[in-house]
Amino acid sequence: MALIELDGANVIFPIVREKGLTFKEFIISLLGGKRKTRITEIHALRDVSLSLKDGTRLGIIGHNGAGKSTLLRTMAGIYPIDSGHCRIEGHICSLFDITLGFERESTGWDNIRYRAYLQGETPQSLEGKIEEIAEFSELGDFLDVPIKCYSAGMVMRLAFAIATANAPEILLIDEVFGTGDLAFRTKAKERITQMMDSAKIIVMVGHDLASIESFCDTVVWMEHGQVRQIGPSREVLASYQQSACKYVSAEVVARYQGPGDFNMYMARLIDVSGGVQAQIAKNVEGKWQVLCWNQVAKRSGRLRFDVMGTSLKLYLDNVLLAECVDGSLTHGSVGIRAMLPEASFERFAARAVANDDNRRIHPLSGNLLGGSWVHHFGTFAKDSDRWSPAKPELTLSTLADVDSTDVSVSCDVDLGARDAYRAAA
Amino acid sequence: MPPRLKAVTSYLNDLWKFRYFWMSMVRVDLRNRYRRSFLGLGWSLLKPISMTAVMCVVFSTLFQANIWTYGPFVLVGMTFWGFITESVIGGCLTFHTAEGYIRQIKVPLAMFPLRVALGAGFHFAILLPLVVVLVSLVHAVPSMAALLALTASLIMLFVLGWSLAILSGLVTVAFPDMKHILELVLQVVFYLTPIIYPADVLRNQRVGDFLLSINPFAYLLELVRMPLIDGVVAPPIDYAVGLVFTLFCASLAMLSLARVERRLVFWL
């Protein structure tokens, strides 16, 4: 019987910030003075209460720095709690930082042994498994070579193969699908799925909401070290996605009087953090439309408009965000949050397609840019002004021969765009 | 069983569960150290031996010491001191080196200093037969009683080395400068301990005698040296002081570890 119980758990950790040693301080310290070392305390988890029993599949979501990984490490028993209670029972397999903790000078074979011993194996029990581990890692003759000669991906393979060699009671996963090549990732996913069948408790942290939704039945949403919401996956994920686009204000920042009755307004929406979330414009037909959607949302800057004849360009800190010709958007990014396997987006370009209410397909072409949050800087087709933000369905297909089931697109652009529409209208 | 004792035994039990891991780590350390080296393990033999040779030459010319008695005397001292320094200095960075493991898996942290002490003990152990052979040639084969007494001393010495490695490791995590300070301190203690000179040199002076009487390492050294060189069991006072000092260090190490072990991960 496996069990994870947190009751009012607080985790506080110290961050030592040493100021650079100046010459004056050096002399003072020579004379026996005190060197200034500032210790900042970070309250990483606040009053977290959770109770996981056999059969729980828990997903942890939240923004960066919300305490997701801290929570996972606390569950693994690595971080001690400052106050509250924490009870963990069951054999734990943790898949985080798994590329750390290798003896770099030793060969792959030796490292398999060391790691396995650390996971509680004995030379006898390892005897039968070591071949299987080696096979799963697909490293072949490289196993005879010191780890220091391995590429990051190879270390990852080895680490994953060892870590998952045993069927654990509690499986803790922290975004493992990050590295490794596509073939191995698929394999790793299969293995995780297998493990999920046998493990009694699974906790995974991830930004990949689609896989969280498919793997987990319960989701906890962390914010500032606190549990913001916990409940069935669908519910929590829905409110999480909604919260991702919250605006506190919308303001009209420009008005463009074109020839004839062409009249254009531009507005911007400012989110909770003060960053610019979206630029929207009222087009010829008097409808507001989203010109530009800044999913990253942490970016704010100076907006500038360039008006040339019937065209209008919108810049954010000299970066061209959107371009309108005769009221229709010809260039700009749309709010598509495409979650692609991290390793793959360097390898292929993707194309997004938006379906509007009338099932019309508007291809959005463009390249996917790096970063684990892929921001699609797509370009609308000429007729895209008809694109209604009311209920778009987004699909993403890849140009290269890649298993397209790996590509998922979240639909929060739908919510966001509609909200944006409302906020401004 | 009192709860304290129970905690200690369950901790040791935990430690034992990971034995294959830390034993492998000791092997790794030794292998890495002599990787691609021509003499390999020979180097660790050569270092104290060459030091002893230098000392013999210097002392026999300056003070007309007898090489045959002085040689084994210094070699035992150097071997002893080598173990102490290797434990203390090696202990300093042991938690930092193990960061990758500590961040991933909950393990009893004492096993990393243990790894250091075992490595140091290994070097000690390969020099020991050499000393025994040398002594047997020069003096006489040590008596059974002396060898038994020596075994007791060595066990005590090992516990001390482990405790010191734990302490130096913990202190260095909090104060990174500690490694350099400890190196300095050890250098001073080296000269204050009758390692390269006979204890009588100090005993003849008032200050020297005082320093000698408060230096626990001097007592511990006697515990190792007397059974080997003189073939007799060291006087009870040496055992008493050695034991008290070892127990003091061991309990200090245990208490500090119990206090900070879980939070150590935040300081790495």
XYZ file of C-alpha atoms in Angstrom:
693
model
C 0.000 0.000 0.000
C 1.493 3.269 -1.093
C 0.632 6.550 0.496
C 1.552 10.205 0.263
C 0.092 12.480 2.852
C 0.886 16.136 3.300
C -0.888 18.073 5.952
C -0.286 21.775 6.198
C 3.209 21.276 4.829
C 5.482 24.279 4.577
C 8.808 24.252 2.834
C 11.142 27.140 3.402
C 14.548 27.206 1.923
C 17.460 29.513 2.309
C 19.127 31.154 -0.620
C 22.608 32.341 0.168
C 23.386 35.479 -1.717
C 26.956 36.383 -1.308
C 27.861 39.838 -2.365
C 30.874 40.168 -4.546
C 33.968 40.626 -2.458
C 35.368 44.086 -2.890
C 38.935 44.924 -2.035
C 37.796 46.978 0.937
C 35.769 44.086 2.251
C 38.680 41.801 1.646
C 40.897 43.954 3.851
C 38.183 44.171 6.475
C 37.763 40.436 6.432
C 41.507 40.067 6.790
C 41.317 42.236 9.865
C 38.710 39.954 11.282
C 35.621 41.845 10.176
C 32.472 40.129 9.121
C 31.820 39.473 5.513
C 28.317 40.242 4.457
C 26.449 37.149 3.524
C 22.799 37.618 3.052
C 20.505 34.728 3.467
C 17.126 35.093 1.881
C 14.428 32.692 2.785
C 12.032 31.453 0.201
C 8.716 30.153 1.292
C 8.367 27.593 -1.466
C 5.363 25.679 -0.201
C 2.661 27.136 2.006
C 0.196 25.004 3.873
C -0.052 22.313 1.288
C -2.379 19.501 2.197
C -2.773 16.513 -0.046
C -3.658 12.923 0.446
C -2.795 10.446 -2.251
C -3.751 6.819 -1.987
C -3.394 3.781 -4.178
C -4.596 4.432 -7.676
C -4.130 8.183 -7.680
C -2.732 9.768 -10.804
C -1.965 13.331 -9.916
C -0.860 16.076 -12.237
C 0.735 19.244 -10.936
C 0.318 22.384 -12.990
C 1.134 26.016 -12.473
C 3.394 28.757 -13.689
C 7.141 28.631 -13.461
C 8.232 29.059 -9.889
C 4.838 28.179 -8.505
C 6.293 25.373 -6.427
C 5.526 22.413 -8.684
C 8.965 20.857 -8.577
C 9.367 21.705 -4.911
C 6.178 19.830 -4.195
C 7.442 16.857 -6.145
C 10.753 16.868 -4.312
C 8.974 17.115 -1.010
C 6.977 14.054 -1.952
C 10.205 12.281 -2.799
C 11.481 13.062 0.675
C 14.341 15.150 -0.633
C 13.130 18.468 0.694
C 12.291 18.493 4.377
C 9.171 20.266 5.501
C 9.482 23.136 7.879
C 6.197 22.622 9.606
C 3.194 20.424 9.083
C 3.129 16.720 8.497
C 4.412 14.585 5.733
C 3.995 10.860 5.464
C 5.267 8.856 2.565
C 5.059 5.117 2.272
C 6.127 2.999 -0.641
C 9.093 2.489 -2.879
C 9.700 5.686 -4.811
C 11.064 6.084 -8.287
C 11.773 9.690 -9.108
C 12.374 10.900 -12.603
C 13.788 14.337 -12.169
C 17.239 15.731 -12.703
C 17.928 12.235 -13.859
C 20.868 13.250 -15.945
C 22.674 14.376 -12.806
C 24.482 12.067 -10.482
C 26.697 10.126 -12.782
C 30.316 9.230 -12.356
C 31.677 10.914 -15.421
C 34.900 8.985 -15.590
C 33.215 5.609 -15.355
C 31.752 3.627 -18.220
C 28.098 3.259 -18.982
C 28.066 -0.270 -17.588
C 29.561 0.850 -14.306
C 27.156 3.729 -14.020
C 24.240 1.398 -14.529
C 25.483 -0.560 -11.531
C 26.037 2.475 -9.307
C 22.668 3.942 -10.080
C 20.948 0.627 -9.589
C 22.644 0.113 -6.233
C 21.421 3.541 -5.246
C 17.924 2.426 -6.114
C 18.269 -0.498 -3.795
C 19.475 -3.226 -6.133
C 22.054 -5.770 -5.120
C 24.608 -7.330 -7.452
C 22.489 -10.493 -7.487
C 19.206 -8.780 -8.252
C 20.847 -6.625 -10.883
C 22.300 -9.622 -12.679
C 19.089 -10.346 -14.534
C 18.203 -6.738 -15.258
C 21.409 -5.203 -16.465
C 21.106 -6.610 -19.976
C 17.579 -5.369 -20.214
C 18.626 -1.889 -19.085
C 21.429 -1.829 -21.619
C 19.103 -2.943 -24.349
C 16.487 -0.350 -23.532
C 19.089 2.420 -23.580
C 20.083 1.354 -27.124
C 23.589 2.571 -26.421
C 25.306 -0.613 -27.577
C 29.066 -0.319 -27.618
C 28.927 3.147 -26.118
C 28.325 1.505 -22.769
C 32.013 0.620 -22.697
C 32.954 4.291 -22.973
C 33.165 6.731 -20.036
C 30.017 8.806 -19.538
C 31.947 12.006 -20.113
C 32.073 11.186 -23.807
C 28.280 10.923 -24.029
C 26.025 13.516 -25.496
C 23.249 14.925 -23.341
C 20.720 12.780 -25.118
C 22.713 9.620 -24.505
C 23.039 10.334 -20.797
C 19.316 10.909 -20.752
C 18.671 7.538 -22.393
C 20.856 5.750 -19.920
C 19.374 7.557 -16.949
C 15.877 6.838 -18.080
C 16.596 3.180 -18.742
C 18.026 2.700 -15.258
C 15.444 4.750 -13.444
C 12.563 2.860 -14.953
C 14.036 -0.621 -14.741
C 12.056 -1.326 -11.598
C 8.343 -1.197 -11.154
C 7.978 1.355 -8.365
C 5.020 1.876 -6.089
C 5.271 5.626 -6.338
C 6.336 7.240 -9.582
C 7.297 10.906 -9.568
C 7.874 12.505 -12.943
C 9.118 15.994 -13.699
C 8.830 16.807 -17.378
C 10.924 13.898 -18.507
C 9.896 14.068 -22.073
C 12.061 17.108 -22.503
C 15.119 15.683 -24.140
C 16.177 12.732 -26.175
C 15.387 12.187 -29.795
C 11.920 11.567 -31.059
C 12.201 7.807 -31.388
C 13.447 7.470 -27.853
C 10.818 9.800 -26.537
C 8.102 7.684 -28.023
C 9.676 4.653 -26.443
C 10.013 6.436 -23.120
C 6.376 7.450 -23.238
C 5.404 3.846 -23.816
C 7.443 2.754 -20.869
C 5.929 5.417 -18.654
C 2.484 4.320 -19.706
C 3.412 0.756 -18.786
C 4.745 1.891 -15.450
C 1.613 3.830 -14.836
C -0.356 0.631 -15.034
C 1.735 -0.985 -12.344
C 2.589 1.955 -10.105
C 0.178 2.678 -7.328
C 0.654 6.406 -7.152
C 1.812 8.614 -9.963
C 2.563 12.282 -9.690
C 3.652 14.239 -12.702
C 4.605 17.823 -13.227
C 4.207 19.286 -16.647
C 3.430 22.146 -18.885
C 2.106 19.762 -21.458
C -1.515 20.032 -20.474
C -2.613 17.533 -23.062
C -0.572 14.707 -21.611
C -1.514 15.723 -18.078
C -5.121 15.440 -19.099
C -4.652 12.049 -20.666
C -2.542 10.590 -17.851
C -4.007 12.079 -14.717
C -7.355 11.851 -13.041
C -6.661 14.514 -10.463
C -4.874 17.787 -10.974
C -3.489 20.183 -8.446
C -2.870 23.728 -9.544
C -0.078 25.422 -7.665
C 0.296 29.151 -7.349
C 2.880 30.958 -5.250
C 3.575 27.779 -3.324
C -0.052 27.268 -2.451
C -2.668 24.930 -3.744
C -4.929 27.117 -5.797
C -7.229 24.370 -6.866
C -7.372 20.628 -6.665
C -9.923 18.357 -8.226
C -10.786 16.310 -11.282
C -8.424 16.990 -14.183
C -10.946 18.456 -16.543
C -12.239 20.998 -14.064
C -8.893 22.209 -12.860
C -7.358 22.334 -16.307
C -10.288 24.334 -17.601
C -10.038 26.959 -14.920
C -6.269 27.019 -15.272
C -6.558 27.729 -18.951
C -9.158 30.380 -18.393
C -7.000 32.134 -15.875
C -4.159 32.239 -18.335
C -5.914 35.113 -20.055
C -7.224 37.551 -17.581
C -7.292 41.198 -18.336
C -7.545 44.045 -16.018
C -7.906 46.736 -18.582
C -8.349 47.418 -22.214
C -7.529 50.705 -23.765
C -7.813 52.171 -27.189
C -4.373 53.256 -28.142
C -4.781 54.391 -31.706
C -7.399 55.398 -34.137
C -6.766 55.315 -37.818
C -8.912 57.170 -40.226
C -8.426 55.689 -43.658
C -9.806 56.738 -47.022
C -13.545 56.496 -47.435
C -15.304 55.026 -44.481
C -12.315 52.960 -43.505
C -11.917 53.568 -39.865
C -9.698 51.661 -37.590
C -9.084 51.555 -33.902
C -6.422 49.741 -32.094
C -6.651 48.707 -28.529
C -4.494 46.772 -26.244
C -5.302 44.529 -23.393
C -3.262 44.538 -20.307
C -3.107 41.460 -18.187
C -2.743 41.038 -14.473
C 1.009 41.189 -14.591
C 0.878 44.464 -16.452
C 2.121 42.937 -19.647
C 0.493 43.505 -22.960
C -1.557 40.494 -23.838
C -3.118 41.292 -27.116
C -3.591 43.978 -29.680
C -6.936 44.131 -31.247
C -8.408 46.341 -33.913
C -11.810 47.319 -35.141
C -11.982 46.591 -38.799
C -13.923 48.123 -41.630
C -17.046 46.252 -40.769
C -16.914 47.635 -37.309
C -15.914 44.359 -35.769
C -13.149 43.956 -33.336
C -10.567 41.496 -34.307
C -7.463 40.209 -32.716
C -4.413 41.430 -34.452
C -1.774 40.134 -32.288
C -1.730 37.863 -29.371
C 1.170 37.871 -27.106
C 0.972 34.509 -25.438
C 4.191 34.932 -23.626
C 2.450 37.775 -21.873
C 5.436 38.714 -19.876
C 6.479 41.156 -22.499
C 5.435 44.702 -22.309
C 6.877 47.562 -24.150
C 6.255 50.674 -26.190
C 3.689 50.348 -28.869
C 4.202 52.283 -32.046
C 2.002 52.603 -35.080
C 3.169 53.369 -38.561
C 0.540 54.488 -40.968
C 1.283 54.378 -44.670
C -1.635 54.907 -47.025
C -4.093 52.185 -46.242
C -1.642 50.067 -44.352
C -0.972 50.169 -40.699
C 1.860 48.601 -38.869
C 2.054 47.927 -35.197
C 5.355 47.665 -33.433
C 6.145 46.622 -29.918
C 9.625 47.854 -29.047
C 10.491 48.011 -32.720
C 9.377 44.472 -33.345
C 6.712 44.272 -35.963
C 3.736 42.683 -34.326
C 0.996 43.195 -36.764
C 0.282 44.694 -40.120
C -3.008 45.658 -41.582
C -3.783 46.468 -45.146
C -7.233 47.798 -45.863
C -8.347 46.667 -42.510
C -7.384 43.071 -42.870
C -4.517 41.580 -41.108
C -1.716 40.553 -43.372
C 0.954 39.977 -40.868
C 0.867 39.289 -37.216
C 0.805 36.542 -34.737
C -2.252 34.828 -33.548
C -2.937 33.288 -30.259
C -2.069 29.782 -30.942
C -0.380 27.977 -28.216
C 1.100 25.006 -29.922
C 2.739 22.532 -27.681
C 5.213 20.606 -29.647
C 7.663 18.081 -28.445
C 10.602 20.156 -27.475
C 13.159 18.187 -29.400
C 11.232 18.302 -32.579
C 10.654 21.927 -33.272
C 14.132 22.474 -34.457
C 13.628 19.742 -36.924
C 10.549 20.737 -38.745
C 8.425 23.659 -39.508
C 4.831 23.457 -38.563
C 1.719 24.845 -40.022
C -1.329 25.721 -38.103
C -4.793 25.689 -39.456
C -7.703 27.512 -37.988
C -11.249 26.486 -38.642
C -13.897 29.082 -38.178
C -17.582 28.707 -37.525
C -18.333 27.918 -41.118
C -15.683 25.207 -41.156
C -13.558 27.345 -43.383
C -9.957 26.620 -43.142
C -7.479 29.386 -42.789
C -3.965 28.185 -43.089
C -1.529 29.914 -40.847
C 1.928 29.403 -42.037
C 5.108 30.299 -40.339
C 7.921 28.855 -38.420
C 7.806 27.693 -34.929
C 10.290 29.309 -32.721
C 12.276 27.790 -29.954
C 11.427 27.674 -26.328
C 9.409 25.152 -24.507
C 6.396 27.334 -24.987
C 6.169 27.534 -28.663
C 4.842 30.796 -29.842
C 3.424 30.532 -33.260
C 4.143 33.548 -35.323
C 1.801 32.602 -38.030
C 0.629 34.789 -40.833
C -2.952 35.141 -41.717
C -4.026 34.521 -45.207
C -5.455 37.484 -47.006
C -9.007 36.561 -46.184
C -8.307 36.009 -42.581
C -10.260 38.998 -41.461
C -13.201 36.684 -41.627
C -11.624 34.522 -39.070
C -13.978 34.601 -36.229
C -12.536 34.126 -32.834
C -15.794 32.714 -31.606
C -15.080 29.058 -31.930
C -11.962 28.204 -33.795
C -10.756 24.702 -33.919
C -7.097 24.469 -34.303
C -5.162 21.683 -35.733
C -1.525 21.630 -36.363
C 0.069 19.565 -38.981
C 3.689 19.153 -39.569
C 5.451 19.588 -42.828
C 8.019 16.935 -42.231
C 7.385 13.251 -41.680
C 6.726 13.348 -38.030
C 4.116 11.459 -36.165
C 1.506 14.133 -35.944
C -0.165 12.613 -32.925
C 2.735 13.968 -30.972
C 1.682 17.454 -31.755
C -1.003 18.898 -29.635
C -2.617 22.258 -29.675
C -4.440 23.666 -26.775
C -7.612 25.516 -27.382
C -7.104 28.347 -24.987
C -6.812 30.750 -27.851
C -10.509 30.215 -28.157
C -11.238 31.453 -24.703
C -8.653 34.130 -24.878
C -9.785 35.580 -28.107
C -13.382 35.617 -27.042
C -12.501 37.308 -23.814
C -10.411 39.782 -25.650
C -13.274 40.477 -27.929
C -15.566 41.086 -25.041
C -13.193 43.150 -23.080
C -12.677 45.557 -25.874
C -16.141 45.664 -27.338
C 15.506 0.539 23.382
C 15.768 4.281 24.006
C 14.545 6.311 21.006
C 17.941 7.933 20.395
C 19.668 4.596 20.125
C 16.886 3.281 17.967
C 17.331 6.213 15.591
C 21.050 5.536 15.367
C 20.614 1.847 14.657
C 17.965 2.461 12.039
C 20.252 5.044 10.455
C 23.114 2.578 10.367
C 20.733 0.028 8.959
C 19.809 2.450 6.178
C 23.455 3.043 5.536
C 24.033 -0.670 5.267
C 21.265 -0.977 2.692
C 23.244 1.273 0.393
C 26.486 -0.607 0.964
C 26.897 -1.658 -2.655
C 26.619 1.938 -3.691
C 29.189 3.434 -1.361
C 31.552 0.549 -1.807
C 31.412 1.155 -5.548
C 32.032 4.833 -4.950
C 35.192 4.030 -3.004
C 36.353 1.916 -5.909
C 35.506 4.709 -8.343
C 37.480 7.215 -6.289
C 40.519 4.977 -6.225
C 40.256 4.126 -9.889
C 39.821 7.768 -10.896
C 42.786 8.736 -8.821
C 45.120 6.347 -10.560
C 43.520 6.473 -13.949
C 46.133 6.478 -16.691
C 48.833 6.855 -14.124
C 52.023 4.910 -14.701
C 52.674 3.786 -11.154
C 49.017 3.620 -10.212
C 48.603 2.623 -6.624
C 52.364 2.810 -6.254
C 52.081 6.576 -5.967
C 50.265 6.406 -2.687
C 52.985 4.132 -1.363
C 55.690 6.289 -2.793
C 54.568 9.536 -1.242
C 55.001 8.643 2.459
C 57.987 6.474 1.658
C 59.818 9.254 -0.140
C 58.927 11.669 2.638
C 60.284 9.189 5.114
C 63.454 8.836 3.068
C 63.952 12.613 3.001
C 63.349 12.831 6.731
C 65.809 10.018 7.336
C 68.505 11.752 5.345
C 67.902 15.110 7.025
C 67.629 13.790 10.549
C 70.473 11.323 10.294
C 72.859 14.059 9.095
C 71.558 16.842 11.360
C 70.810 14.936 14.521
C 72.741 11.742 13.930
C 69.565 9.738 14.211
C 69.714 6.034 13.549
C 68.075 5.443 10.186
C 67.012 1.919 11.079
C 64.993 2.955 14.056
C 64.029 6.373 12.794
C 62.777 5.154 9.384
C 59.893 2.950 10.579
C 59.117 5.536 13.270
C 58.529 8.270 10.703
C 56.774 5.975 8.248
C 54.150 5.044 10.831
C 53.698 8.717 11.665
C 53.317 9.708 8.028
C 50.854 6.900 7.381
C 48.811 7.904 10.386
C 48.835 11.552 9.437
C 48.050 10.749 5.822
C 44.849 9.070 6.956
C 43.821 12.022 9.108
C 44.448 14.664 6.435
C 42.851 12.612 3.696
C 39.732 12.166 5.810
C 39.463 15.797 6.812
C 40.388 17.418 3.512
C 38.612 14.816 1.416
C 35.567 15.282 3.615
C 35.362 18.979 2.810
C 33.968 18.600 -0.680
C 32.280 15.275 -0.290
C 28.735 16.632 -0.149
C 29.342 18.952 -3.068
C 30.666 16.093 -5.155
C 27.599 14.051 -4.321
C 25.148 16.842 -5.096
C 23.755 15.012 -8.100
C 22.777 12.058 -5.947
C 21.570 14.067 -2.991
C 19.187 16.059 -5.148
C 17.587 12.999 -6.578
C 17.263 10.318 -4.004
C 16.785 10.432 -0.287
C 19.883 8.769 1.095
C 21.632 8.734 4.447
C 24.198 11.467 3.919
C 26.803 9.909 6.209
C 27.659 7.548 3.406
C 29.503 10.211 1.463
C 31.987 10.975 4.258
C 32.179 7.228 4.772
C 33.297 6.957 1.176
C 36.109 9.401 1.941
C 37.142 7.635 5.138
C 37.160 4.268 3.421
C 39.346 5.626 0.635
C 41.762 7.039 3.175
C 41.594 3.787 5.110
C 42.491 1.880 1.985
C 45.693 3.865 1.561
C 46.434 3.316 5.202
C 45.811 -0.388 4.815
C 48.227 -0.870 1.947
C 51.012 0.904 3.824
C 50.441 -1.040 7.001
C 51.898 -4.404 5.853
C 54.947 -2.555 4.625
C 55.418 -1.038 8.043
C 54.896 -4.387 9.750
C 57.495 -6.037 7.511
C 59.936 -3.196 8.048
C 59.484 -3.316 11.798
C 59.829 -7.088 11.853
C 63.145 -6.733 10.041
C 64.506 -3.942 12.196
C 63.109 -4.784 15.595
C 61.144 -7.944 16.082
C 57.870 -9.406 14.914
C 55.150 -7.598 16.925
C 53.556 -9.722 19.633
C 50.020 -11.037 19.403
C 48.892 -8.719 22.204
C 50.382 -5.755 20.395
C 48.631 -6.682 17.165
C 45.306 -7.061 18.983
C 45.820 -3.687 20.628
C 46.666 -2.274 17.207
C 43.420 -3.601 15.741
C 41.472 -1.815 18.463
C 43.410 1.390 17.756
C 42.739 1.130 14.035
C 39.005 0.691 14.529
C 39.009 3.748 16.742
C 41.054 5.645 14.191
C 38.631 4.734 11.438
C 35.627 5.953 13.419
C 37.523 9.158 14.094
C 38.353 9.628 10.408
C 34.734 9.114 9.429
C 33.520 11.543 12.080
C 36.063 14.156 11.035
C 35.044 13.756 7.397
C 31.397 14.306 8.343
C 32.263 17.392 10.367
C 34.546 18.938 7.779
C 31.966 18.224 5.093
C 29.170 19.928 7.016
C 31.306 22.886 7.969
C 32.480 23.408 4.390
C 28.916 23.388 3.065
C 28.114 26.317 5.344
C 31.453 28.111 4.986
C 33.182 27.423 1.687
C 36.454 28.868 2.992
C 36.739 26.165 5.566
C 38.742 23.862 3.343
C 41.647 26.286 3.233
C 41.434 26.999 6.918
C 41.420 23.317 7.727
C 44.448 22.759 5.521
C 46.254 25.423 7.507
C 45.163 24.024 10.843
C 46.241 20.545 9.870
C 49.622 21.862 8.797
C 50.099 23.409 12.230
C 48.920 20.304 14.047
C 51.288 18.238 11.910
C 54.258 20.076 13.354
C 52.829 20.050 16.875
C 52.373 16.302 16.803
C 55.425 14.111 17.255
C 55.241 12.677 13.778
C 58.649 13.425 12.370
C 60.374 13.895 15.720
C 60.248 11.872 18.936
C 57.820 13.033 21.606
C 60.729 13.541 23.998
C 61.769 16.627 22.036
C 58.606 18.346 23.232
C 58.453 16.709 26.596
C 61.712 18.332 27.648
C 60.231 21.805 27.402
C 57.501 23.318 29.519
C 55.458 24.739 26.648
C 56.168 21.732 24.488
C 55.055 19.361 27.186
C 51.859 21.298 27.662
C 51.107 21.320 23.941
C 51.790 17.627 23.779
C 49.473 16.875 26.673
C 46.534 18.664 25.090
C 47.027 17.300 21.568
C 44.650 14.365 21.088
C 46.419 13.356 17.902
C 49.599 12.749 19.868
C 47.773 10.191 21.995
C 46.156 8.588 19.003
C 49.475 8.357 17.223
C 50.939 6.570 20.215
C 48.076 4.097 20.026
C 49.178 3.116 16.550
C 52.879 3.567 16.894
C 53.615 1.810 20.159
C 52.202 -1.598 19.261
C 53.950 -1.431 15.908
C 57.354 -0.008 16.744
C 57.838 -1.003 20.356
C 55.708 -4.110 20.168
C 53.870 -3.229 23.335
C 50.364 -2.128 24.207
C 50.103 1.632 24.671
C 49.501 2.908 28.227
C 45.859 3.230 29.364
C 46.000 7.034 29.349
C 46.500 6.958 25.560
C 43.495 4.717 25.169
C 41.429 6.860 27.485
C 42.220 10.117 25.694
C 41.936 8.528 22.258
C 38.583 6.999 23.108
C 37.202 10.163 24.640
C 38.327 12.251 21.677
C 36.932 9.776 19.181
C 33.634 9.531 21.019
C 33.495 13.300 21.265
C 34.038 13.734 17.515
C 31.647 10.899 16.716
C 28.854 12.285 18.857
C 29.436 15.774 17.553
C 29.249 14.420 14.011
C 26.091 12.460 14.793
C 24.373 15.353 16.493
C 25.236 17.868 13.793
C 24.219 15.450 11.093
C 20.936 14.722 12.830
C 20.331 18.434 13.030
C 21.171 19.548 9.538
C 21.052 16.445 7.376
C 17.647 17.018 5.826
C 18.213 20.703 5.156
C 21.656 20.234 3.695
C 20.225 19.886 0.206
C 19.249 23.581 0.290
C 22.826 24.687 0.887
C 24.486 22.801 -1.921
